[in-house]
């Protein structure tokens, strides 16, 4: 995916709880850029082509924060899934801009660093 587009949809600091229950903190957009470069190398080794969101649902909604649950699917070029996982995203509204500030997923594999 396009890292700059991802960053435009995020708030920093940005926190992620991995499938292995380890916290990853990205203080700045540049921290996320660096981690994304490493993850892309690992994804390419897996044969990753793209990630699709199979469904997304707002489970709790407030005026300044929304909790979303989603099912993501990492896929090869022929659209076959090789790694599907559930995830929780917390979007916050800061200075009038919505962005994801926290993620927690059940993803476990070599390229889970972002």
PDB file of N, CA and C in Angstrom:
ATOM      1  N   UNK A   1       0.822  -1.202   0.000  1.00  0.00           N
ATOM      2  CA  UNK A   1       0.000   0.000   0.000  1.00  0.00           C
ATOM      3  C   UNK A   1       0.851   1.244   0.000  1.00  0.00           C
ATOM      4  N   UNK A   2       0.222   2.346  -0.218  1.00  0.00           N
ATOM      5  CA  UNK A   2       0.894   3.631  -0.235  1.00  0.00           C
ATOM      6  C   UNK A   2       1.074   4.126   1.194  1.00  0.00           C
ATOM      7  N   UNK A   3       2.309   4.211   1.640  1.00  0.00           N
ATOM      8  CA  UNK A   3       2.605   4.587   3.019  1.00  0.00           C
ATOM      9  C   UNK A   3       2.128   6.002   3.321  1.00  0.00           C
ATOM     10  N   UNK A   4       2.288   6.922   2.390  1.00  0.00           N
ATOM     11  CA  UNK A   4       1.869   8.302   2.647  1.00  0.00           C
ATOM     12  C   UNK A   4       0.351   8.401   2.794  1.00  0.00           C
ATOM     13  N   UNK A   5      -0.387   7.595   2.029  1.00  0.00           N
ATOM     14  CA  UNK A   5      -1.843   7.565   2.189  1.00  0.00           C
ATOM     15  C   UNK A   5      -2.198   7.004   3.558  1.00  0.00           C
ATOM     16  N   UNK A   6      -1.515   5.934   3.962  1.00  0.00           N
ATOM     17  CA  UNK A   6      -1.754   5.376   5.293  1.00  0.00           C
ATOM     18  C   UNK A   6      -1.497   6.427   6.365  1.00  0.00           C
ATOM     19  N   UNK A   7      -0.384   7.125   6.267  1.00  0.00           N
ATOM     20  CA  UNK A   7      -0.022   8.132   7.260  1.00  0.00           C
ATOM     21  C   UNK A   7      -1.070   9.238   7.320  1.00  0.00           C
ATOM     22  N   UNK A   8      -1.628   9.606   6.176  1.00  0.00           N
ATOM     23  CA  UNK A   8      -2.643  10.671   6.158  1.00  0.00           C
ATOM     24  C   UNK A   8      -3.921  10.252   6.882  1.00  0.00           C
ATOM     25  N   UNK A   9      -4.089   8.955   7.099  1.00  0.00           N
ATOM     26  CA  UNK A   9      -5.276   8.430   7.783  1.00  0.00           C
ATOM     27  C   UNK A   9      -4.978   8.019   9.225  1.00  0.00           C
ATOM     28  N   UNK A  10      -3.816   8.448   9.742  1.00  0.00           N
ATOM     29  CA  UNK A  10      -3.382   8.067  11.085  1.00  0.00           C
ATOM     30  C   UNK A  10      -3.160   9.298  11.946  1.00  0.00           C
ATOM     31  N   UNK A  11      -3.194   9.077  13.272  1.00  0.00           N
ATOM     32  CA  UNK A  11      -2.752  10.079  14.238  1.00  0.00           C
ATOM     33  C   UNK A  11      -1.520   9.529  14.944  1.00  0.00           C
ATOM     34  N   UNK A  12      -0.644  10.435  15.318  1.00  0.00           N
ATOM     35  CA  UNK A  12       0.582  10.071  16.029  1.00  0.00           C
ATOM     36  C   UNK A  12       0.645  10.840  17.334  1.00  0.00           C
ATOM     37  N   UNK A  13       1.120  10.212  18.421  1.00  0.00           N
ATOM     38  CA  UNK A  13       1.659   8.863  18.437  1.00  0.00           C
ATOM     39  C   UNK A  13       0.584   7.832  18.080  1.00  0.00           C
ATOM     40  N   UNK A  14       1.042   6.743  17.453  1.00  0.00           N
ATOM     41  CA  UNK A  14       0.175   5.663  16.991  1.00  0.00           C
ATOM     42  C   UNK A  14       0.631   4.382  17.682  1.00  0.00           C
ATOM     43  N   UNK A  15      -0.327   3.651  18.235  1.00  0.00           N
ATOM     44  CA  UNK A  15       0.004   2.455  19.009  1.00  0.00           C
ATOM     45  C   UNK A  15      -0.637   1.225  18.377  1.00  0.00           C
ATOM     46  N   UNK A  16       0.124   0.143  18.333  1.00  0.00           N
ATOM     47  CA  UNK A  16      -0.380  -1.122  17.794  1.00  0.00           C
ATOM     48  C   UNK A  16      -0.065  -2.244  18.767  1.00  0.00           C
ATOM     49  N   UNK A  17      -1.067  -3.081  19.032  1.00  0.00           N
ATOM     50  CA  UNK A  17      -0.887  -4.295  19.815  1.00  0.00           C
ATOM     51  C   UNK A  17      -0.859  -5.452  18.831  1.00  0.00           C
ATOM     52  N   UNK A  18       0.282  -6.128  18.739  1.00  0.00           N
ATOM     53  CA  UNK A  18       0.473  -7.173  17.730  1.00  0.00           C
ATOM     54  C   UNK A  18      -0.281  -8.446  18.104  1.00  0.00           C
ATOM     55  N   UNK A  19      -0.330  -9.361  17.149  1.00  0.00           N
ATOM     56  CA  UNK A  19      -0.926 -10.666  17.402  1.00  0.00           C
ATOM     57  C   UNK A  19      -0.195 -11.448  18.477  1.00  0.00           C
ATOM     58  N   UNK A  20       1.053 -11.069  18.749  1.00  0.00           N
ATOM     59  CA  UNK A  20       1.850 -11.701  19.811  1.00  0.00           C
ATOM     60  C   UNK A  20       1.799 -10.909  21.113  1.00  0.00           C
ATOM     61  N   UNK A  21       0.836  -9.979  21.207  1.00  0.00           N
ATOM     62  CA  UNK A  21       0.618  -9.155  22.403  1.00  0.00           C
ATOM     63  C   UNK A  21       1.824  -8.302  22.784  1.00  0.00           C
ATOM     64  N   UNK A  22       2.495  -7.781  21.781  1.00  0.00           N
ATOM     65  CA  UNK A  22       3.587  -6.833  22.001  1.00  0.00           C
ATOM     66  C   UNK A  22       3.134  -5.472  21.473  1.00  0.00           C
ATOM     67  N   UNK A  23       3.448  -4.418  22.220  1.00  0.00           N
ATOM     68  CA  UNK A  23       3.098  -3.075  21.780  1.00  0.00           C
ATOM     69  C   UNK A  23       4.163  -2.525  20.845  1.00  0.00           C
ATOM     70  N   UNK A  24       3.699  -1.871  19.798  1.00  0.00           N
ATOM     71  CA  UNK A  24       4.577  -1.122  18.898  1.00  0.00           C
ATOM     72  C   UNK A  24       4.100   0.322  18.933  1.00  0.00           C
ATOM     73  N   UNK A  25       5.025   1.235  19.199  1.00  0.00           N
ATOM     74  CA  UNK A  25       4.695   2.650  19.275  1.00  0.00           C
ATOM     75  C   UNK A  25       5.404   3.391  18.156  1.00  0.00           C
ATOM     76  N   UNK A  26       4.641   4.130  17.400  1.00  0.00           N
ATOM     77  CA  UNK A  26       5.180   5.001  16.351  1.00  0.00           C
ATOM     78  C   UNK A  26       4.932   6.431  16.810  1.00  0.00           C
ATOM     79  N   UNK A  27       5.978   7.081  17.283  1.00  0.00           N
ATOM     80  CA  UNK A  27       5.842   8.451  17.796  1.00  0.00           C
ATOM     81  C   UNK A  27       5.559   9.444  16.675  1.00  0.00           C
ATOM     82  N   UNK A  28       6.154   9.195  15.510  1.00  0.00           N
ATOM     83  CA  UNK A  28       6.060  10.149  14.401  1.00  0.00           C
ATOM     84  C   UNK A  28       5.735   9.418  13.101  1.00  0.00           C
ATOM     85  N   UNK A  29       5.268  10.163  12.100  1.00  0.00           N
ATOM     86  CA  UNK A  29       5.075   9.541  10.788  1.00  0.00           C
ATOM     87  C   UNK A  29       6.351   8.887  10.256  1.00  0.00           C
ATOM     88  N   UNK A  30       7.504   9.479  10.526  1.00  0.00           N
ATOM     89  CA  UNK A  30       8.749   8.901  10.022  1.00  0.00           C
ATOM     90  C   UNK A  30       9.051   7.548  10.669  1.00  0.00           C
ATOM     91  N   UNK A  31       8.710   7.394  11.953  1.00  0.00           N
ATOM     92  CA  UNK A  31       8.861   6.082  12.600  1.00  0.00           C
ATOM     93  C   UNK A  31       8.059   5.030  11.840  1.00  0.00           C
ATOM     94  N   UNK A  32       6.838   5.390  11.429  1.00  0.00           N
ATOM     95  CA  UNK A  32       5.986   4.461  10.690  1.00  0.00           C
ATOM     96  C   UNK A  32       6.560   4.181   9.301  1.00  0.00           C
ATOM     97  N   UNK A  33       7.093   5.215   8.640  1.00  0.00           N
ATOM     98  CA  UNK A  33       7.721   5.018   7.318  1.00  0.00           C
ATOM     99  C   UNK A  33       8.842   3.982   7.390  1.00  0.00           C
ATOM    100  N   UNK A  34       9.695   4.121   8.388  1.00  0.00           N
ATOM    101  CA  UNK A  34      10.835   3.208   8.541  1.00  0.00           C
ATOM    102  C   UNK A  34      10.343   1.779   8.768  1.00  0.00           C
ATOM    103  N   UNK A  35       9.363   1.604   9.661  1.00  0.00           N
ATOM    104  CA  UNK A  35       8.817   0.267   9.926  1.00  0.00           C
ATOM    105  C   UNK A  35       8.151  -0.301   8.678  1.00  0.00           C
ATOM    106  N   UNK A  36       7.518   0.543   7.894  1.00  0.00           N
ATOM    107  CA  UNK A  36       6.835   0.090   6.680  1.00  0.00           C
ATOM    108  C   UNK A  36       7.818  -0.447   5.653  1.00  0.00           C
ATOM    109  N   UNK A  37       8.986   0.174   5.551  1.00  0.00           N
ATOM    110  CA  UNK A  37       9.998  -0.305   4.601  1.00  0.00           C
ATOM    111  C   UNK A  37      10.429  -1.724   4.949  1.00  0.00           C
ATOM    112  N   UNK A  38      10.653  -1.977   6.229  1.00  0.00           N
ATOM    113  CA  UNK A  38      11.043  -3.313   6.683  1.00  0.00           C
ATOM    114  C   UNK A  38       9.921  -4.318   6.438  1.00  0.00           C
ATOM    115  N   UNK A  39       8.695  -3.915   6.728  1.00  0.00           N
ATOM    116  CA  UNK A  39       7.551  -4.818   6.550  1.00  0.00           C
ATOM    117  C   UNK A  39       7.340  -5.160   5.084  1.00  0.00           C
ATOM    118  N   UNK A  40       7.553  -4.202   4.196  1.00  0.00           N
ATOM    119  CA  UNK A  40       7.365  -4.459   2.763  1.00  0.00           C
ATOM    120  C   UNK A  40       8.329  -5.535   2.276  1.00  0.00           C
ATOM    121  N   UNK A  41       9.559  -5.499   2.743  1.00  0.00           N
ATOM    122  CA  UNK A  41      10.531  -6.536   2.383  1.00  0.00           C
ATOM    123  C   UNK A  41      10.012  -7.901   2.830  1.00  0.00           C
ATOM    124  N   UNK A  42       9.536  -7.986   4.071  1.00  0.00           N
ATOM    125  CA  UNK A  42       9.021  -9.258   4.601  1.00  0.00           C
ATOM    126  C   UNK A  42       7.770  -9.705   3.851  1.00  0.00           C
ATOM    127  N   UNK A  43       6.886  -8.761   3.523  1.00  0.00           N
ATOM    128  CA  UNK A  43       5.674  -9.101   2.769  1.00  0.00           C
ATOM    129  C   UNK A  43       6.024  -9.670   1.400  1.00  0.00           C
ATOM    130  N   UNK A  44       6.997  -9.065   0.747  1.00  0.00           N
ATOM    131  CA  UNK A  44       7.403  -9.557  -0.575  1.00  0.00           C
ATOM    132  C   UNK A  44       7.946 -10.980  -0.500  1.00  0.00           C
ATOM    133  N   UNK A  45       8.660 -11.303   0.576  1.00  0.00           N
ATOM    134  CA  UNK A  45       9.161 -12.664   0.771  1.00  0.00           C
ATOM    135  C   UNK A  45       7.992 -13.642   0.888  1.00  0.00           C
ATOM    136  N   UNK A  46       6.899 -13.206   1.516  1.00  0.00           N
ATOM    137  CA  UNK A  46       5.706 -14.050   1.665  1.00  0.00           C
ATOM    138  C   UNK A  46       4.938 -14.233   0.360  1.00  0.00           C
ATOM    139  N   UNK A  47       5.244 -13.425  -0.639  1.00  0.00           N
ATOM    140  CA  UNK A  47       4.477 -13.474  -1.879  1.00  0.00           C
ATOM    141  C   UNK A  47       3.253 -12.580  -1.851  1.00  0.00           C
ATOM    142  N   UNK A  48       3.259 -11.602  -0.944  1.00  0.00           N
ATOM    143  CA  UNK A  48       2.145 -10.669  -0.800  1.00  0.00           C
ATOM    144  C   UNK A  48       2.002  -9.802  -2.047  1.00  0.00           C
ATOM    145  N   UNK A  49       0.768  -9.591  -2.455  1.00  0.00           N
ATOM    146  CA  UNK A  49       0.467  -8.683  -3.559  1.00  0.00           C
ATOM    147  C   UNK A  49      -0.369  -7.505  -3.076  1.00  0.00           C
ATOM    148  N   UNK A  50      -1.375  -7.786  -2.248  1.00  0.00           N
ATOM    149  CA  UNK A  50      -2.227  -6.725  -1.719  1.00  0.00           C
ATOM    150  C   UNK A  50      -2.984  -7.235  -0.493  1.00  0.00           C
ATOM    151  N   UNK A  51      -3.547  -6.296   0.242  1.00  0.00           N
ATOM    152  CA  UNK A  51      -4.396  -6.616   1.385  1.00  0.00           C
ATOM    153  C   UNK A  51      -5.783  -6.068   1.111  1.00  0.00           C
ATOM    154  N   UNK A  52      -6.789  -6.899   1.315  1.00  0.00           N
ATOM    155  CA  UNK A  52      -8.180  -6.481   1.146  1.00  0.00           C
ATOM    156  C   UNK A  52      -8.869  -6.450   2.502  1.00  0.00           C
ATOM    157  N   UNK A  53      -9.786  -5.512   2.662  1.00  0.00           N
ATOM    158  CA  UNK A  53     -10.643  -5.486   3.840  1.00  0.00           C
ATOM    159  C   UNK A  53     -11.928  -6.202   3.450  1.00  0.00           C
ATOM    160  N   UNK A  54     -12.197  -7.340   4.083  1.00  0.00           N
ATOM    161  CA  UNK A  54     -13.362  -8.146   3.737  1.00  0.00           C
ATOM    162  C   UNK A  54     -14.641  -7.592   4.352  1.00  0.00           C
ATOM    163  N   UNK A  55     -14.535  -7.044   5.554  1.00  0.00           N
ATOM    164  CA  UNK A  55     -15.661  -6.316   6.136  1.00  0.00           C
ATOM    165  C   UNK A  55     -15.133  -5.375   7.198  1.00  0.00           C
ATOM    166  N   UNK A  56     -15.919  -4.362   7.485  1.00  0.00           N
ATOM    167  CA  UNK A  56     -15.590  -3.403   8.533  1.00  0.00           C
ATOM    168  C   UNK A  56     -16.899  -2.941   9.146  1.00  0.00           C
ATOM    169  N   UNK A  57     -16.916  -2.832  10.474  1.00  0.00           N
ATOM    170  CA  UNK A  57     -18.140  -2.468  11.171  1.00  0.00           C
ATOM    171  C   UNK A  57     -17.802  -1.569  12.352  1.00  0.00           C
ATOM    172  N   UNK A  58     -18.554  -0.494  12.510  1.00  0.00           N
ATOM    173  CA  UNK A  58     -18.410   0.387  13.667  1.00  0.00           C
ATOM    174  C   UNK A  58     -19.180  -0.237  14.824  1.00  0.00           C
ATOM    175  N   UNK A  59     -18.474  -0.616  15.881  1.00  0.00           N
ATOM    176  CA  UNK A  59     -19.132  -1.278  17.007  1.00  0.00           C
ATOM    177  C   UNK A  59     -19.433  -0.319  18.152  1.00  0.00           C
ATOM    178  N   UNK A  60     -18.691   0.771  18.241  1.00  0.00           N
ATOM    179  CA  UNK A  60     -18.951   1.810  19.236  1.00  0.00           C
ATOM    180  C   UNK A  60     -18.629   3.138  18.578  1.00  0.00           C
ATOM    181  N   UNK A  61     -19.560   4.090  18.718  1.00  0.00           N
ATOM    182  CA  UNK A  61     -19.414   5.363  18.013  1.00  0.00           C
ATOM    183  C   UNK A  61     -19.661   6.514  18.978  1.00  0.00           C
ATOM    184  N   UNK A  62     -18.716   7.442  19.019  1.00  0.00           N
ATOM    185  CA  UNK A  62     -18.870   8.671  19.780  1.00  0.00           C
ATOM    186  C   UNK A  62     -18.547   9.856  18.889  1.00  0.00           C
ATOM    187  N   UNK A  63     -18.650  11.046  19.429  1.00  0.00           N
ATOM    188  CA  UNK A  63     -18.392  12.243  18.624  1.00  0.00           C
ATOM    189  C   UNK A  63     -16.909  12.476  18.377  1.00  0.00           C
ATOM    190  N   UNK A  64     -16.043  11.886  19.218  1.00  0.00           N
ATOM    191  CA  UNK A  64     -14.599  12.104  19.092  1.00  0.00           C
ATOM    192  C   UNK A  64     -13.801  10.811  18.928  1.00  0.00           C
ATOM    193  N   UNK A  65     -14.508   9.657  18.952  1.00  0.00           N
ATOM    194  CA  UNK A  65     -13.806   8.373  18.880  1.00  0.00           C
ATOM    195  C   UNK A  65     -14.762   7.314  18.340  1.00  0.00           C
ATOM    196  N   UNK A  66     -14.223   6.412  17.501  1.00  0.00           N
ATOM    197  CA  UNK A  66     -15.003   5.313  16.934  1.00  0.00           C
ATOM    198  C   UNK A  66     -14.168   4.037  17.017  1.00  0.00           C
ATOM    199  N   UNK A  67     -14.800   2.942  17.436  1.00  0.00           N
ATOM    200  CA  UNK A  67     -14.151   1.630  17.449  1.00  0.00           C
ATOM    201  C   UNK A  67     -14.669   0.840  16.257  1.00  0.00           C
ATOM    202  N   UNK A  68     -13.750   0.370  15.419  1.00  0.00           N
ATOM    203  CA  UNK A  68     -14.105  -0.399  14.230  1.00  0.00           C
ATOM    204  C   UNK A  68     -13.516  -1.801  14.335  1.00  0.00           C
ATOM    205  N   UNK A  69     -14.305  -2.800  13.952  1.00  0.00           N
ATOM    206  CA  UNK A  69     -13.771  -4.153  13.807  1.00  0.00           C
ATOM    207  C   UNK A  69     -13.736  -4.468  12.323  1.00  0.00           C
ATOM    208  N   UNK A  70     -12.709  -5.187  11.917  1.00  0.00           N
ATOM    209  CA  UNK A  70     -12.549  -5.488  10.493  1.00  0.00           C
ATOM    210  C   UNK A  70     -11.934  -6.869  10.323  1.00  0.00           C
ATOM    211  N   UNK A  71     -12.125  -7.408   9.147  1.00  0.00           N
ATOM    212  CA  UNK A  71     -11.463  -8.651   8.728  1.00  0.00           C
ATOM    213  C   UNK A  71     -10.603  -8.298   7.532  1.00  0.00           C
ATOM    214  N   UNK A  72      -9.296  -8.530   7.655  1.00  0.00           N
ATOM    215  CA  UNK A  72      -8.372  -8.229   6.577  1.00  0.00           C
ATOM    216  C   UNK A  72      -7.854  -9.519   5.965  1.00  0.00           C
ATOM    217  N   UNK A  73      -7.492  -9.434   4.697  1.00  0.00           N
ATOM    218  CA  UNK A  73      -7.046 -10.602   3.954  1.00  0.00           C
ATOM    219  C   UNK A  73      -5.803 -10.247   3.153  1.00  0.00           C
ATOM    220  N   UNK A  74      -4.679 -10.846   3.522  1.00  0.00           N
ATOM    221  CA  UNK A  74      -3.467 -10.692   2.713  1.00  0.00           C
ATOM    222  C   UNK A  74      -3.553 -11.695   1.574  1.00  0.00           C
ATOM    223  N   UNK A  75      -3.299 -11.198   0.360  1.00  0.00           N
ATOM    224  CA  UNK A  75      -3.541 -12.022  -0.815  1.00  0.00           C
ATOM    225  C   UNK A  75      -2.369 -11.993  -1.785  1.00  0.00           C
ATOM    226  N   UNK A  76      -2.271 -13.085  -2.541  1.00  0.00           N
ATOM    227  CA  UNK A  76      -1.307 -13.185  -3.632  1.00  0.00           C
ATOM    228  C   UNK A  76      -1.874 -12.459  -4.859  1.00  0.00           C
ATOM    229  N   UNK A  77      -1.096 -12.367  -5.916  1.00  0.00           N
ATOM    230  CA  UNK A  77      -1.513 -11.667  -7.139  1.00  0.00           C
ATOM    231  C   UNK A  77      -2.770 -12.267  -7.757  1.00  0.00           C
ATOM    232  N   UNK A  78      -2.997 -13.571  -7.545  1.00  0.00           N
ATOM    233  CA  UNK A  78      -4.192 -14.220  -8.111  1.00  0.00           C
ATOM    234  C   UNK A  78      -5.410 -14.101  -7.189  1.00  0.00           C
ATOM    235  N   UNK A  79      -5.320 -13.236  -6.177  1.00  0.00           N
ATOM    236  CA  UNK A  79      -6.397 -12.952  -5.217  1.00  0.00           C
ATOM    237  C   UNK A  79      -6.676 -14.085  -4.235  1.00  0.00           C
ATOM    238  N   UNK A  80      -5.796 -15.081  -4.158  1.00  0.00           N
ATOM    239  CA  UNK A  80      -5.981 -16.114  -3.145  1.00  0.00           C
ATOM    240  C   UNK A  80      -5.451 -15.602  -1.808  1.00  0.00           C
ATOM    241  N   UNK A  81      -6.210 -15.869  -0.761  1.00  0.00           N
ATOM    242  CA  UNK A  81      -5.813 -15.442   0.575  1.00  0.00           C
ATOM    243  C   UNK A  81      -4.780 -16.407   1.143  1.00  0.00           C
ATOM    244  N   UNK A  82      -3.725 -15.840   1.719  1.00  0.00           N
ATOM    245  CA  UNK A  82      -2.760 -16.684   2.418  1.00  0.00           C
ATOM    246  C   UNK A  82      -2.677 -16.335   3.898  1.00  0.00           C
ATOM    247  N   UNK A  83      -3.294 -15.228   4.295  1.00  0.00           N
ATOM    248  CA  UNK A  83      -3.295 -14.860   5.707  1.00  0.00           C
ATOM    249  C   UNK A  83      -4.470 -13.926   5.965  1.00  0.00           C
ATOM    250  N   UNK A  84      -5.474 -14.430   6.662  1.00  0.00           N
ATOM    251  CA  UNK A  84      -6.618 -13.607   7.040  1.00  0.00           C
ATOM    252  C   UNK A  84      -6.600 -13.377   8.538  1.00  0.00           C
ATOM    253  N   UNK A  85      -7.039 -12.195   8.962  1.00  0.00           N
ATOM    254  CA  UNK A  85      -7.000 -11.892  10.390  1.00  0.00           C
ATOM    255  C   UNK A  85      -8.020 -10.820  10.750  1.00  0.00           C
ATOM    256  N   UNK A  86      -8.475 -10.892  12.003  1.00  0.00           N
ATOM    257  CA  UNK A  86      -9.391  -9.894  12.552  1.00  0.00           C
ATOM    258  C   UNK A  86      -8.584  -8.787  13.206  1.00  0.00           C
ATOM    259  N   UNK A  87      -9.159  -7.586  13.204  1.00  0.00           N
ATOM    260  CA  UNK A  87      -8.456  -6.444  13.759  1.00  0.00           C
ATOM    261  C   UNK A  87      -9.444  -5.443  14.357  1.00  0.00           C
ATOM    262  N   UNK A  88      -8.967  -4.668  15.304  1.00  0.00           N
ATOM    263  CA  UNK A  88      -9.719  -3.577  15.917  1.00  0.00           C
ATOM    264  C   UNK A  88      -8.962  -2.291  15.638  1.00  0.00           C
ATOM    265  N   UNK A  89      -9.664  -1.293  15.144  1.00  0.00           N
ATOM    266  CA  UNK A  89      -9.064   0.019  14.916  1.00  0.00           C
ATOM    267  C   UNK A  89      -9.816   1.035  15.757  1.00  0.00           C
ATOM    268  N   UNK A  90      -9.101   1.910  16.404  1.00  0.00           N
ATOM    269  CA  UNK A  90      -9.721   3.014  17.122  1.00  0.00           C
ATOM    270  C   UNK A  90      -9.339   4.300  16.401  1.00  0.00           C
ATOM    271  N   UNK A  91     -10.359   4.945  15.842  1.00  0.00           N
ATOM    272  CA  UNK A  91     -10.185   6.232  15.175  1.00  0.00           C
ATOM    273  C   UNK A  91     -10.525   7.335  16.158  1.00  0.00           C
ATOM    274  N   UNK A  92      -9.714   8.384  16.163  1.00  0.00           N
ATOM    275  CA  UNK A  92      -9.971   9.544  17.008  1.00  0.00           C
ATOM    276  C   UNK A  92     -10.069  10.786  16.132  1.00  0.00           C
ATOM    277  N   UNK A  93     -10.826  11.752  16.630  1.00  0.00           N
ATOM    278  CA  UNK A  93     -10.970  13.035  15.936  1.00  0.00           C
ATOM    279  C   UNK A  93     -10.130  14.058  16.685  1.00  0.00           C
ATOM    280  N   UNK A  94      -9.079  14.530  16.036  1.00  0.00           N
ATOM    281  CA  UNK A  94      -8.169  15.507  16.629  1.00  0.00           C
ATOM    282  C   UNK A  94      -8.092  16.702  15.694  1.00  0.00           C
ATOM    283  N   UNK A  95      -8.362  17.875  16.224  1.00  0.00           N
ATOM    284  CA  UNK A  95      -8.344  19.113  15.427  1.00  0.00           C
ATOM    285  C   UNK A  95      -9.201  18.980  14.169  1.00  0.00           C
ATOM    286  N   UNK A  96     -10.354  18.330  14.313  1.00  0.00           N
ATOM    287  CA  UNK A  96     -11.289  18.204  13.200  1.00  0.00           C
ATOM    288  C   UNK A  96     -10.947  17.129  12.186  1.00  0.00           C
ATOM    289  N   UNK A  97      -9.873  16.366  12.424  1.00  0.00           N
ATOM    290  CA  UNK A  97      -9.429  15.340  11.478  1.00  0.00           C
ATOM    291  C   UNK A  97      -9.548  13.959  12.118  1.00  0.00           C
ATOM    292  N   UNK A  98     -10.211  13.031  11.415  1.00  0.00           N
ATOM    293  CA  UNK A  98     -10.318  11.655  11.875  1.00  0.00           C
ATOM    294  C   UNK A  98      -9.095  10.858  11.415  1.00  0.00           C
ATOM    295  N   UNK A  99      -8.540  10.064  12.325  1.00  0.00           N
ATOM    296  CA  UNK A  99      -7.422   9.193  11.974  1.00  0.00           C
ATOM    297  C   UNK A  99      -7.339   8.030  12.941  1.00  0.00           C
ATOM    298  N   UNK A 100      -6.785   6.920  12.471  1.00  0.00           N
ATOM    299  CA  UNK A 100      -6.613   5.761  13.351  1.00  0.00           C
ATOM    300  C   UNK A 100      -5.428   6.028  14.275  1.00  0.00           C
ATOM    301  N   UNK A 101      -5.648   5.784  15.573  1.00  0.00           N
ATOM    302  CA  UNK A 101      -4.600   6.043  16.552  1.00  0.00           C
ATOM    303  C   UNK A 101      -4.177   4.785  17.299  1.00  0.00           C
ATOM    304  N   UNK A 102      -5.009   3.748  17.235  1.00  0.00           N
ATOM    305  CA  UNK A 102      -4.695   2.495  17.916  1.00  0.00           C
ATOM    306  C   UNK A 102      -5.199   1.340  17.062  1.00  0.00           C
ATOM    307  N   UNK A 103      -4.376   0.296  16.963  1.00  0.00           N
ATOM    308  CA  UNK A 103      -4.773  -0.926  16.254  1.00  0.00           C
ATOM    309  C   UNK A 103      -4.390  -2.128  17.105  1.00  0.00           C
ATOM    310  N   UNK A 104      -5.248  -3.140  17.055  1.00  0.00           N
ATOM    311  CA  UNK A 104      -4.951  -4.415  17.697  1.00  0.00           C
ATOM    312  C   UNK A 104      -5.419  -5.503  16.750  1.00  0.00           C
ATOM    313  N   UNK A 105      -4.527  -6.442  16.446  1.00  0.00           N
ATOM    314  CA  UNK A 105      -4.919  -7.490  15.505  1.00  0.00           C
ATOM    315  C   UNK A 105      -4.501  -8.861  16.014  1.00  0.00           C
ATOM    316  N   UNK A 106      -5.057  -9.867  15.358  1.00  0.00           N
ATOM    317  CA  UNK A 106      -4.717 -11.257  15.641  1.00  0.00           C
ATOM    318  C   UNK A 106      -3.758 -11.802  14.587  1.00  0.00           C
ATOM    319  N   UNK A 107      -3.082 -10.898  13.880  1.00  0.00           N
ATOM    320  CA  UNK A 107      -2.122 -11.275  12.848  1.00  0.00           C
ATOM    321  C   UNK A 107      -0.856 -11.823  13.493  1.00  0.00           C
ATOM    322  N   UNK A 108      -0.431 -12.992  13.039  1.00  0.00           N
ATOM    323  CA  UNK A 108       0.853 -13.547  13.475  1.00  0.00           C
ATOM    324  C   UNK A 108       1.566 -14.124  12.267  1.00  0.00           C
ATOM    325  N   UNK A 109       2.642 -13.488  11.886  1.00  0.00           N
ATOM    326  CA  UNK A 109       3.511 -13.993  10.817  1.00  0.00           C
ATOM    327  C   UNK A 109       4.754 -13.134  10.741  1.00  0.00           C
ATOM    328  N   UNK A 110       5.601 -13.398   9.777  1.00  0.00           N
ATOM    329  CA  UNK A 110       6.887 -12.703   9.702  1.00  0.00           C
ATOM    330  C   UNK A 110       6.750 -11.231   9.364  1.00  0.00           C
ATOM    331  N   UNK A 111       5.699 -10.845   8.675  1.00  0.00           N
ATOM    332  CA  UNK A 111       5.574  -9.457   8.217  1.00  0.00           C
ATOM    333  C   UNK A 111       4.548  -8.684   9.022  1.00  0.00           C
ATOM    334  N   UNK A 112       4.490  -8.910  10.309  1.00  0.00           N
ATOM    335  CA  UNK A 112       3.471  -8.232  11.084  1.00  0.00           C
ATOM    336  C   UNK A 112       3.952  -6.917  11.678  1.00  0.00           C
ATOM    337  N   UNK A 113       5.082  -6.434  11.250  1.00  0.00           N
ATOM    338  CA  UNK A 113       5.667  -5.286  11.929  1.00  0.00           C
ATOM    339  C   UNK A 113       4.936  -3.968  11.718  1.00  0.00           C
ATOM    340  N   UNK A 114       3.978  -3.876  10.771  1.00  0.00           N
ATOM    341  CA  UNK A 114       3.260  -2.602  10.648  1.00  0.00           C
ATOM    342  C   UNK A 114       1.774  -2.757  10.860  1.00  0.00           C
TER     343      UNK A 114
END
